PDB file of C-alpha atoms and ligand atoms in Angstrom:
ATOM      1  CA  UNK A1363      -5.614 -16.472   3.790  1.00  0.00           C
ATOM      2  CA  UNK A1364      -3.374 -16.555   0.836  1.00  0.00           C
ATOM      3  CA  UNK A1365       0.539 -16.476   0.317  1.00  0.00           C
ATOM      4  CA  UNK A1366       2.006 -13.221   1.962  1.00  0.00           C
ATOM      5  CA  UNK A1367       5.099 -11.994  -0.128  1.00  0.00           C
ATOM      6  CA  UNK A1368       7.607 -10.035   2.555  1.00  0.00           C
ATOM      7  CA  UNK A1369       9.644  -7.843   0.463  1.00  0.00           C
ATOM      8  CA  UNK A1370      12.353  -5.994   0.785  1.00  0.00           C
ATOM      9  CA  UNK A1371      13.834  -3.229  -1.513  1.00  0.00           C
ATOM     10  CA  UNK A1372      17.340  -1.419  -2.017  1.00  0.00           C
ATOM     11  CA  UNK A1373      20.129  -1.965   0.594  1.00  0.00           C
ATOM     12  CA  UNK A1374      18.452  -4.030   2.704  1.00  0.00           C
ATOM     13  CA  UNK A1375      20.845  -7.224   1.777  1.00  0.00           C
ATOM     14  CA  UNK A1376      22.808  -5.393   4.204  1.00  0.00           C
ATOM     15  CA  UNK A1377      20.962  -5.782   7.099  1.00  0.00           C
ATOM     16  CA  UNK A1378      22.648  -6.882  10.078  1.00  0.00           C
ATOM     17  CA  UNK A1379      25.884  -5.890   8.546  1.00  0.00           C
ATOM     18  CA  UNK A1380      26.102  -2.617   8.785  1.00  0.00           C
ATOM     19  CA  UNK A1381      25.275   0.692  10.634  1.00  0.00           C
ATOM     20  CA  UNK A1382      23.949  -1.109  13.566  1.00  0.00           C
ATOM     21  CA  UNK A1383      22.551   1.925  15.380  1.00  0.00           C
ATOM     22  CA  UNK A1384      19.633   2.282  13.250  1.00  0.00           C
ATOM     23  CA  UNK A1385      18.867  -0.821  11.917  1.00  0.00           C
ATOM     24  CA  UNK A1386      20.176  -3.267  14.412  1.00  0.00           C
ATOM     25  CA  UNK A1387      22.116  -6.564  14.571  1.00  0.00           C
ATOM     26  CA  UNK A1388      19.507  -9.320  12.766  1.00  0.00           C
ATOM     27  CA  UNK A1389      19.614 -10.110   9.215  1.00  0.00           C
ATOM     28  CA  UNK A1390      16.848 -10.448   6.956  1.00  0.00           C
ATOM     29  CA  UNK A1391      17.866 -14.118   7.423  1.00  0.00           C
ATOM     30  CA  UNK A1392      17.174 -13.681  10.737  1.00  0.00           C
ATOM     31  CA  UNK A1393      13.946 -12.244   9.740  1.00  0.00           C
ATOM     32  CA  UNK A1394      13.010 -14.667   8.048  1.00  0.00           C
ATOM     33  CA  UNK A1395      13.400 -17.563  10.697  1.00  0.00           C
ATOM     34  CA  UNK A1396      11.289 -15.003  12.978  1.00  0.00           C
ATOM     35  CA  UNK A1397       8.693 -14.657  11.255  1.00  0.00           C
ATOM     36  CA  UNK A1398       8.221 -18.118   9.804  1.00  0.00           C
ATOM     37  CA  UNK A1399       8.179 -19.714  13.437  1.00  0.00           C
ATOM     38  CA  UNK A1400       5.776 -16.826  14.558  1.00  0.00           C
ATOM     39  CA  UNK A1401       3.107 -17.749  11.772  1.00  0.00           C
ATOM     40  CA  UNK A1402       3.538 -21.190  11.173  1.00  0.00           C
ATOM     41  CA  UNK A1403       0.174 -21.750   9.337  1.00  0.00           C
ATOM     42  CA  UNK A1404       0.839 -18.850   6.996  1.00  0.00           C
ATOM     43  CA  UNK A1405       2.784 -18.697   3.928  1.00  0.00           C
ATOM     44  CA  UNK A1406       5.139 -16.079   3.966  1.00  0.00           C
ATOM     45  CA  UNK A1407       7.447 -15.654   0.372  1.00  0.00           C
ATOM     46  CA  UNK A1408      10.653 -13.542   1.663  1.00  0.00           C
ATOM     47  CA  UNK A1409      12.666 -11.631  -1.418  1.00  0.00           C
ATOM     48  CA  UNK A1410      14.844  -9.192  -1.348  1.00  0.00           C
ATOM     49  CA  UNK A1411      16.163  -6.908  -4.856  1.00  0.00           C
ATOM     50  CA  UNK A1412      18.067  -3.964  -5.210  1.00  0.00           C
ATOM     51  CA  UNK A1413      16.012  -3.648  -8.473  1.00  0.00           C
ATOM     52  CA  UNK A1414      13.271  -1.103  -8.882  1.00  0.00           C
ATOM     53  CA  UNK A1415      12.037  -3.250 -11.962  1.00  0.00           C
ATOM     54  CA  UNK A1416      12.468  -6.161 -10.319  1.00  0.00           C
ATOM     55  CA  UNK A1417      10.859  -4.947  -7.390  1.00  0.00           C
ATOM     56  CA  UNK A1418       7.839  -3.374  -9.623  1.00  0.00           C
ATOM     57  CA  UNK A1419       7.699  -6.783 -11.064  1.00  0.00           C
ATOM     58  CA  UNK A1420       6.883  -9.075  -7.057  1.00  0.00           C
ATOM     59  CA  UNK A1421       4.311  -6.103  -6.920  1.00  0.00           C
ATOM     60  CA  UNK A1422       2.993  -7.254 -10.246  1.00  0.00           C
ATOM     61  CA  UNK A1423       2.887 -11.105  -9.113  1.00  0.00           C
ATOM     62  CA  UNK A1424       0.982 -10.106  -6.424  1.00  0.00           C
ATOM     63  CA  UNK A1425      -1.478  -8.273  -8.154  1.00  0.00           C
ATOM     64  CA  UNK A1426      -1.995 -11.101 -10.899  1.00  0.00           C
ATOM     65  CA  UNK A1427      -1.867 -13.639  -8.041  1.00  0.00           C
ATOM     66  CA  UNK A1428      -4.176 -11.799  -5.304  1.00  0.00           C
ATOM     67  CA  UNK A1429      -1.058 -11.914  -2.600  1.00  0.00           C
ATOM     68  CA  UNK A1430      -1.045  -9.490   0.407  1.00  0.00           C
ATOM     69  CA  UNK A1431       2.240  -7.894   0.646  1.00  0.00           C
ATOM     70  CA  UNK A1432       4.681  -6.673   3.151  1.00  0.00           C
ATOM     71  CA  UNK A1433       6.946  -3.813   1.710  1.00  0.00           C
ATOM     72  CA  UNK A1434       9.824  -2.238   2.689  1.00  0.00           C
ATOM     73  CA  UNK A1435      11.348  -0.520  -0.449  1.00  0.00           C
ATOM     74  CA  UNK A1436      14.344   1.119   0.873  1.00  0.00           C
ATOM     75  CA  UNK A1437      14.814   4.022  -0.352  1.00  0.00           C
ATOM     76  CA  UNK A1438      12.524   3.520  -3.359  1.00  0.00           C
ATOM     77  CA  UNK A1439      10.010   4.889  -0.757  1.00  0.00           C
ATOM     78  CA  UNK A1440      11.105   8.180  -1.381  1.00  0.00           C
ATOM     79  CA  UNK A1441      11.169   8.913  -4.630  1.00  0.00           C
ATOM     80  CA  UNK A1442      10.101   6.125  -6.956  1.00  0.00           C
ATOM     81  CA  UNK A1443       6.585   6.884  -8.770  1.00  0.00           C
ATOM     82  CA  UNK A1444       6.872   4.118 -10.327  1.00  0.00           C
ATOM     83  CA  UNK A1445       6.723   1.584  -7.537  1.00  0.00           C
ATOM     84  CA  UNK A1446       4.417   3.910  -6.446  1.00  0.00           C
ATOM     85  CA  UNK A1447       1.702   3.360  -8.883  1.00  0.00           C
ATOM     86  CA  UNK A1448       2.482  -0.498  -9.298  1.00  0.00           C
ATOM     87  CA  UNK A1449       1.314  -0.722  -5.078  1.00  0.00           C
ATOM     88  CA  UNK A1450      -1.298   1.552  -6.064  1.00  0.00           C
ATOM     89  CA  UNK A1451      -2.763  -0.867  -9.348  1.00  0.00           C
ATOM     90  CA  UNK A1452      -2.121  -3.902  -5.931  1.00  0.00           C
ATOM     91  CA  UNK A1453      -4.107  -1.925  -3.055  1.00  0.00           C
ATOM     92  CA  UNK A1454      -7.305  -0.514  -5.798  1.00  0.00           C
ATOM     93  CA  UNK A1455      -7.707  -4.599  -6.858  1.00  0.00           C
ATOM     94  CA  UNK A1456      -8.837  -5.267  -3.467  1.00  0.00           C
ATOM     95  CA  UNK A1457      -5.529  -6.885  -2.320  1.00  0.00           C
ATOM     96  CA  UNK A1458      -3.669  -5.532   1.245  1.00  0.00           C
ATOM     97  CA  UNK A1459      -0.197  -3.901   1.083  1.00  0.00           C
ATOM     98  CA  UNK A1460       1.597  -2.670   4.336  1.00  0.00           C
ATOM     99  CA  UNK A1461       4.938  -0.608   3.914  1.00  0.00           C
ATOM    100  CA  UNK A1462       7.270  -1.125   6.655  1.00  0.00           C
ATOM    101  CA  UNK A1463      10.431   0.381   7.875  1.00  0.00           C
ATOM    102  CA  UNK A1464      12.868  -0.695  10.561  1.00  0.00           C
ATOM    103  CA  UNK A1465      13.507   2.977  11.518  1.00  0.00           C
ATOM    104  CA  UNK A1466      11.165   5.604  12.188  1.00  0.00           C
ATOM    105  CA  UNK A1467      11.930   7.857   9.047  1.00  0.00           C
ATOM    106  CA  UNK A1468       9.941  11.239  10.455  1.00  0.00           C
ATOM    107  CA  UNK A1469      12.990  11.055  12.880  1.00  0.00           C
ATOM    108  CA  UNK A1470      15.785  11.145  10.401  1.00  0.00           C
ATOM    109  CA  UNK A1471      16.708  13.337   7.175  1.00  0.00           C
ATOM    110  CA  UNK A1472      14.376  15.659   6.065  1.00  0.00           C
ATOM    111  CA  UNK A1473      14.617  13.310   2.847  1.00  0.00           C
ATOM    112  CA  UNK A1474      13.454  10.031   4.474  1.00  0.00           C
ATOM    113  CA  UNK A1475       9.878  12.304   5.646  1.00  0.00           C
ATOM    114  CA  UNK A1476       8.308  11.368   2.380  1.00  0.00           C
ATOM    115  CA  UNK A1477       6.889   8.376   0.989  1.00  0.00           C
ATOM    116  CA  UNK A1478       5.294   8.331  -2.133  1.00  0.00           C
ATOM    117  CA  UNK A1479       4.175   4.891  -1.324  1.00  0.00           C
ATOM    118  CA  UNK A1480       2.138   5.497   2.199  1.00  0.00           C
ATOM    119  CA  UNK A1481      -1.221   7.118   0.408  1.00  0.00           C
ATOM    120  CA  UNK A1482      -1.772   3.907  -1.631  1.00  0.00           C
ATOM    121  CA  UNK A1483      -0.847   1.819   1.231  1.00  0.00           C
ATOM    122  CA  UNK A1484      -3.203  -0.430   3.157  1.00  0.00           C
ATOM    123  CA  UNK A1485      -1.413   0.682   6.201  1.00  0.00           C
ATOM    124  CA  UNK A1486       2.444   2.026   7.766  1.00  0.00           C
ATOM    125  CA  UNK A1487       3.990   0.348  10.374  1.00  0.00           C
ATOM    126  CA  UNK A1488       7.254   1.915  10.659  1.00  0.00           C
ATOM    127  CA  UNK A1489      10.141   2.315  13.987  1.00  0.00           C
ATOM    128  CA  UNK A1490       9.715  -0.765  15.716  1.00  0.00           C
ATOM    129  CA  UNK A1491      12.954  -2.805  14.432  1.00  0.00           C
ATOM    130  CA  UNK A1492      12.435  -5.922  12.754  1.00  0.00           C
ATOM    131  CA  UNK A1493       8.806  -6.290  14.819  1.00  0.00           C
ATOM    132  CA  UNK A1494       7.540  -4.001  12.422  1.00  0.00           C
ATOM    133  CA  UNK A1495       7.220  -7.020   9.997  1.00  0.00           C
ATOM    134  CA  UNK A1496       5.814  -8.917  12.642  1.00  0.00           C
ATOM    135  CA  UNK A1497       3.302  -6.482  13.279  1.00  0.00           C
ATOM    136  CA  UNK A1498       2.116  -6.012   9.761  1.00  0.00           C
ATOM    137  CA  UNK A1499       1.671 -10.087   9.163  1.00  0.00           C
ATOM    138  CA  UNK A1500      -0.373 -10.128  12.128  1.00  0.00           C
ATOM    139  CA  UNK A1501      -2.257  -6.985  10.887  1.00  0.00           C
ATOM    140  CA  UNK A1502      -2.882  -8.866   7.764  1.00  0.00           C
ATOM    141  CA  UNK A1503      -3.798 -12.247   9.364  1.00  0.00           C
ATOM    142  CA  UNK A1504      -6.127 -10.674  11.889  1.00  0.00           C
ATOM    143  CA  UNK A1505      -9.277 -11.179  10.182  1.00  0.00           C
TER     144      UNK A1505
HETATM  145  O1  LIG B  53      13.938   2.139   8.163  1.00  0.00           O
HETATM  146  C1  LIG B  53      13.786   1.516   7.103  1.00  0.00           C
HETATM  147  O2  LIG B  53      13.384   0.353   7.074  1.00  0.00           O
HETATM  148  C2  LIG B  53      14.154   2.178   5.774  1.00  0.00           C
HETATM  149  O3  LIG B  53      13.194   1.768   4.805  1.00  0.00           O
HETATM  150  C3  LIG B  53      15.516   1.656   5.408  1.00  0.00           C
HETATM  151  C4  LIG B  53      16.079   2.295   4.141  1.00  0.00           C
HETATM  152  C5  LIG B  53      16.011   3.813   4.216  1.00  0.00           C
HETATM  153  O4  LIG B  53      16.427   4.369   2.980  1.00  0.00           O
HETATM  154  C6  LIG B  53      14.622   4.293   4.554  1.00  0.00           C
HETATM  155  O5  LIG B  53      14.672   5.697   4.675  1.00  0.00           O
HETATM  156  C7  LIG B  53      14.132   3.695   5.855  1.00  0.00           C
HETATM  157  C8  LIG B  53      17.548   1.986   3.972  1.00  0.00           C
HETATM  158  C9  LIG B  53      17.827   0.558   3.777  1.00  0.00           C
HETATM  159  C10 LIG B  53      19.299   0.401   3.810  1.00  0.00           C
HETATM  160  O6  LIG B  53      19.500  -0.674   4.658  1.00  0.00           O
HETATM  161  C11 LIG B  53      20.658  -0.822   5.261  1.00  0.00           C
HETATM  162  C12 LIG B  53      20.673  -1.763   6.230  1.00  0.00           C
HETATM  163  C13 LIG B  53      21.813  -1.972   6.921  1.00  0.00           C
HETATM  164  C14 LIG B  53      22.929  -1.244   6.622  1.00  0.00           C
HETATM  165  C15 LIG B  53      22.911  -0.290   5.640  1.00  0.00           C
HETATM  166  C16 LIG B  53      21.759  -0.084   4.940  1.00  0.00           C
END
């Protein structure tokens, strides 16, 4: 299997640091030591941009590079078309993408119900904390 990128989009620097209730105490460095003791024998690439065209731009490496990709975009998942149809170009090449979220958004703000991402997603993994990441790297490494 080939280099995983794990992604994460707007605000999510502030994990750990901030609002607590929903999102919990770990950091996405925290994440990362997780996850990289969980799958030792796969390469997992952690970023993290409040960019959309930076963002737009991993999704792009991936597609030129065949990567599999973990995505949580933040708030980009609402509303950004753009993003959208860069994960779309990934997922119609043949290469996996599972959006994530920390929270279960169906439970919050009417606002946070839609993703434009999800129908051009591989698969959603969403309300589980930070196992949701660990969930979708063992979806991906399954078979
Ligand atoms: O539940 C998730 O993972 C979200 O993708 C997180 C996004 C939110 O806009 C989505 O609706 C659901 C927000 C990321 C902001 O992250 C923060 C983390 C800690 C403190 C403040 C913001």
């Amino acid at each position: 299997m080939s280099k995983i990128l794990i992604l994460n989009g707007a605000n999510l620097n502030l994990l750990g640091r901030r609002e607590p209730s929903i999102y919990g105490f770990e950091t996405l460095v925290d994440l990362e030591r997780k996850l990289t003791a969980q799958f030792p024998t796969t390469e997992l690439d952690f970023r993290q941009t409040n960019s959309e065209e930076e963002l737009i731009g991993f999704i792009h490496e991936a597609f030129e590079n065949k990567h599999s990709v973990v995505l949580n975009p933040g708030a980009f998942t609402h509303y950004s078309y753009a993003l959208r149809d860069a994960c779309a170009a990934l997922t119609s090449s043949g290469s996996k993408l599972i959006e994530v979220h920390i929270s279960n958004p169906h439970s919050r703000e009417e606002f946070r119900h839609t993703s434009v991402i999800s129908s051009v997603a591989t698969g959603v993994i969403a309300g589980f904390g930070l196992e949701s990441y660990s969930l979708a790297v063992s979806a991906l490494t399954s078979n």
